[in-house]
PDB file of C-alpha atoms in Angstrom:
ATOM      1  CA  MET A   1     138.647 195.019   5.777  1.00  0.00           C
ATOM      2  CA  GLU A   2     141.804 196.064   7.545  1.00  0.00           C
ATOM      3  CA  ARG A   3     142.586 199.780   7.629  1.00  0.00           C
ATOM      4  CA  SER A   4     146.022 199.204   6.050  1.00  0.00           C
ATOM      5  CA  ARG A   5     144.519 197.224   3.157  1.00  0.00           C
ATOM      6  CA  LEU A   6     141.974 199.941   2.436  1.00  0.00           C
ATOM      7  CA  ALA A   7     144.760 202.537   2.488  1.00  0.00           C
ATOM      8  CA  GLN A   8     146.624 200.474  -0.133  1.00  0.00           C
ATOM      9  CA  LEU A   9     143.521 200.311  -2.315  1.00  0.00           C
ATOM     10  CA  LEU A  10     143.185 204.102  -2.124  1.00  0.00           C
ATOM     11  CA  ALA A  11     146.568 204.593  -3.775  1.00  0.00           C
ATOM     12  CA  GLY A  12     146.420 207.369  -6.324  1.00  0.00           C
ATOM     13  CA  ALA A  13     147.305 210.978  -6.806  1.00  0.00           C
ATOM     14  CA  ASP A  14     143.866 212.533  -7.216  1.00  0.00           C
ATOM     15  CA  GLU A  15     142.679 214.787  -4.408  1.00  0.00           C
ATOM     16  CA  VAL A  16     139.820 212.530  -3.260  1.00  0.00           C
ATOM     17  CA  ARG A  17     142.082 209.526  -2.788  1.00  0.00           C
ATOM     18  CA  LEU A  18     144.809 211.580  -1.141  1.00  0.00           C
ATOM     19  CA  LEU A  19     142.384 213.110   1.368  1.00  0.00           C
ATOM     20  CA  SER A  20     140.507 209.878   2.073  1.00  0.00           C
ATOM     21  CA  ARG A  21     143.762 207.968   2.612  1.00  0.00           C
ATOM     22  CA  ALA A  22     145.089 210.724   4.888  1.00  0.00           C
ATOM     23  CA  ALA A  23     141.850 210.687   6.909  1.00  0.00           C
ATOM     24  CA  LEU A  24     142.003 206.911   7.221  1.00  0.00           C
ATOM     25  CA  GLY A  25     145.543 207.237   8.553  1.00  0.00           C
ATOM     26  CA  THR A  26     144.359 209.441  11.426  1.00  0.00           C
ATOM     27  CA  GLY A  27     142.141 206.699  12.828  1.00  0.00           C
ATOM     28  CA  VAL A  28     138.716 208.059  11.820  1.00  0.00           C
ATOM     29  CA  ASP A  29     135.712 205.738  11.534  1.00  0.00           C
ATOM     30  CA  TYR A  30     135.439 203.639   8.405  1.00  0.00           C
ATOM     31  CA  LYS A  31     133.570 200.568   7.202  1.00  0.00           C
ATOM     32  CA  VAL A  32     133.377 198.367   4.129  1.00  0.00           C
ATOM     33  CA  TRP A  33     130.327 196.127   3.892  1.00  0.00           C
ATOM     34  CA  PRO A  34     130.912 192.531   2.759  1.00  0.00           C
ATOM     35  CA  GLU A  35     127.694 192.362   0.729  1.00  0.00           C
ATOM     36  CA  ALA A  36     127.766 193.545  -2.865  1.00  0.00           C
ATOM     37  CA  VAL A  37     125.058 195.791  -4.334  1.00  0.00           C
ATOM     38  CA  GLU A  38     123.845 195.872  -7.923  1.00  0.00           C
ATOM     39  CA  THR A  39     125.815 198.491  -9.881  1.00  0.00           C
ATOM     40  CA  ARG A  40     122.741 199.805 -11.746  1.00  0.00           C
ATOM     41  CA  ARG A  41     121.010 200.441  -8.440  1.00  0.00           C
ATOM     42  CA  LEU A  42     124.006 202.319  -7.049  1.00  0.00           C
ATOM     43  CA  VAL A  43     124.261 204.497 -10.154  1.00  0.00           C
ATOM     44  CA  SER A  44     120.596 205.441  -9.854  1.00  0.00           C
ATOM     45  CA  ILE A  45     120.856 206.203  -6.130  1.00  0.00           C
ATOM     46  CA  TYR A  46     124.010 208.283  -6.411  1.00  0.00           C
ATOM     47  CA  GLU A  47     122.833 210.203  -9.479  1.00  0.00           C
ATOM     48  CA  ARG A  48     119.904 211.422  -7.351  1.00  0.00           C
ATOM     49  CA  ARG A  49     122.178 212.190  -4.407  1.00  0.00           C
ATOM     50  CA  GLU A  50     124.580 214.128  -6.605  1.00  0.00           C
ATOM     51  CA  ARG A  51     121.742 216.277  -7.967  1.00  0.00           C
ATOM     52  CA  GLY A  52     120.505 216.970  -4.443  1.00  0.00           C
ATOM     53  CA  THR A  53     123.996 217.802  -3.234  1.00  0.00           C
ATOM     54  CA  ARG A  54     124.548 220.172  -6.140  1.00  0.00           C
ATOM     55  CA  ARG A  55     121.137 221.853  -5.706  1.00  0.00           C
ATOM     56  CA  SER A  56     121.688 222.411  -1.994  1.00  0.00           C
ATOM     57  CA  GLY A  57     125.173 223.813  -2.520  1.00  0.00           C
ATOM     58  CA  GLN A  58     126.701 221.181  -0.261  1.00  0.00           C
ATOM     59  CA  PRO A  59     130.449 221.008  -0.904  1.00  0.00           C
ATOM     60  CA  SER A  60     131.615 217.814  -2.561  1.00  0.00           C
ATOM     61  CA  LEU A  61     134.785 216.486  -4.067  1.00  0.00           C
ATOM     62  CA  GLY A  62     134.954 214.135  -7.044  1.00  0.00           C
ATOM     63  CA  PHE A  63     131.227 213.332  -7.147  1.00  0.00           C
ATOM     64  CA  ALA A  64     130.822 213.737 -10.926  1.00  0.00           C
ATOM     65  CA  GLU A  65     134.011 211.768 -11.603  1.00  0.00           C
ATOM     66  CA  ALA A  66     132.858 208.978  -9.286  1.00  0.00           C
ATOM     67  CA  LEU A  67     129.534 208.759 -11.132  1.00  0.00           C
ATOM     68  CA  ASP A  68     131.397 208.553 -14.454  1.00  0.00           C
ATOM     69  CA  ALA A  69     133.519 205.703 -13.038  1.00  0.00           C
ATOM     70  CA  LEU A  70     130.411 203.887 -11.770  1.00  0.00           C
ATOM     71  CA  ARG A  71     128.708 204.203 -15.148  1.00  0.00           C
ATOM     72  CA  ALA A  72     131.833 202.916 -16.927  1.00  0.00           C
ATOM     73  CA  TYR A  73     132.349 199.993 -14.550  1.00  0.00           C
ATOM     74  CA  GLY A  74     131.588 196.734 -16.339  1.00  0.00           C
ATOM     75  CA  GLY A  75     130.773 194.587 -13.326  1.00  0.00           C
ATOM     76  CA  ALA A  76     127.266 193.698 -12.175  1.00  0.00           C
ATOM     77  CA  GLU A  77     127.919 194.457  -8.496  1.00  0.00           C
ATOM     78  CA  LEU A  78     130.014 196.637  -6.229  1.00  0.00           C
ATOM     79  CA  ALA A  79     130.840 196.663  -2.548  1.00  0.00           C
ATOM     80  CA  ILE A  80     130.401 199.952  -0.704  1.00  0.00           C
ATOM     81  CA  GLY A  81     132.056 201.583   2.234  1.00  0.00           C
ATOM     82  CA  PHE A  82     132.842 204.908   3.845  1.00  0.00           C
ATOM     83  CA  ILE A  83     135.517 206.896   5.639  1.00  0.00           C
ATOM     84  CA  ASP A  84     134.072 209.533   7.963  1.00  0.00           C
ATOM     85  CA  ASP A  85     136.359 212.518   8.536  1.00  0.00           C
ATOM     86  CA  ARG A  86     133.573 214.964   9.478  1.00  0.00           C
ATOM     87  CA  ARG A  87     134.538 215.187  13.162  1.00  0.00           C
ATOM     88  CA  ARG A  88     137.835 216.699  12.070  1.00  0.00           C
ATOM     89  CA  GLY A  89     136.066 219.103   9.705  1.00  0.00           C
ATOM     90  CA  GLY A  90     136.751 216.939   6.662  1.00  0.00           C
ATOM     91  CA  TYR A  91     134.648 214.969   4.243  1.00  0.00           C
ATOM     92  CA  TYR A  92     132.444 211.906   4.429  1.00  0.00           C
ATOM     93  CA  PHE A  93     134.014 209.716   1.750  1.00  0.00           C
ATOM     94  CA  GLN A  94     131.818 207.223  -0.065  1.00  0.00           C
ATOM     95  CA  LEU A  95     133.735 204.271  -1.479  1.00  0.00           C
ATOM     96  CA  PHE A  96     132.828 201.784  -4.211  1.00  0.00           C
ATOM     97  CA  LEU A  97     134.970 198.656  -4.479  1.00  0.00           C
ATOM     98  CA  ASP A  98     134.933 195.704  -6.802  1.00  0.00           C
ATOM     99  CA  PRO A  99     133.208 192.720  -5.131  1.00  0.00           C
ATOM    100  CA  GLU A 100     136.528 190.903  -4.657  1.00  0.00           C
ATOM    101  CA  PHE A 101     137.919 193.926  -2.752  1.00  0.00           C
ATOM    102  CA  GLY A 102     140.813 194.193  -5.180  1.00  0.00           C
ATOM    103  CA  SER A 103     140.352 197.840  -6.150  1.00  0.00           C
ATOM    104  CA  VAL A 104     138.476 201.033  -5.388  1.00  0.00           C
ATOM    105  CA  VAL A 105     136.375 201.691  -8.484  1.00  0.00           C
ATOM    106  CA  ALA A 106     135.195 205.132  -7.374  1.00  0.00           C
ATOM    107  CA  CYS A 107     135.362 207.462  -4.397  1.00  0.00           C
ATOM    108  CA  PHE A 108     133.927 210.878  -3.630  1.00  0.00           C
ATOM    109  CA  GLY A 109     133.653 213.148  -0.615  1.00  0.00           C
ATOM    110  CA  VAL A 110     130.794 215.245   0.727  1.00  0.00           C
ATOM    111  CA  LYS A 111     131.397 217.952   3.294  1.00  0.00           C
ATOM    112  CA  SER A 112     128.957 218.449   6.117  1.00  0.00           C
ATOM    113  CA  THR A 113     127.140 221.772   5.976  1.00  0.00           C
ATOM    114  CA  GLY A 114     126.484 221.754   9.732  1.00  0.00           C
ATOM    115  CA  SER A 115     128.972 222.026  12.544  1.00  0.00           C
ATOM    116  CA  THR A 116     130.810 218.929  13.738  1.00  0.00           C
ATOM    117  CA  GLY A 117     128.969 219.275  17.025  1.00  0.00           C
ATOM    118  CA  ASP A 118     125.784 218.189  15.233  1.00  0.00           C
ATOM    119  CA  LEU A 119     127.162 214.708  14.585  1.00  0.00           C
ATOM    120  CA  PRO A 120     125.950 211.855  16.758  1.00  0.00           C
ATOM    121  CA  ASP A 121     128.390 210.228  19.140  1.00  0.00           C
ATOM    122  CA  SER A 122     129.679 206.883  17.953  1.00  0.00           C
TER     123      SER A 122
END
């Protein structure tokens, strides 16, 4: 997916979309996988991850709202992707798109608890 197309799909005024779109505009790493994943499976995986994130005190943005959106989504599958703004001290944004890549169904950000120097080189 082209960077400009993803930026269009992230249109919205909520903080997660504003920050993820701004990060994307700076040229950070991003990826959207072409294969769709079963929605039920994603909900289960990210419910566990949200609990772990909350328990560990790791800063996150929009995680609960993203889970609500995933649970409410009526489709059987979703595509996933990410925008990685951690090198700039920002968030790792997890993206969930409809399988036709026509909209971002949900998005949340998780902040790294370590220093940016701990990230592997790409």
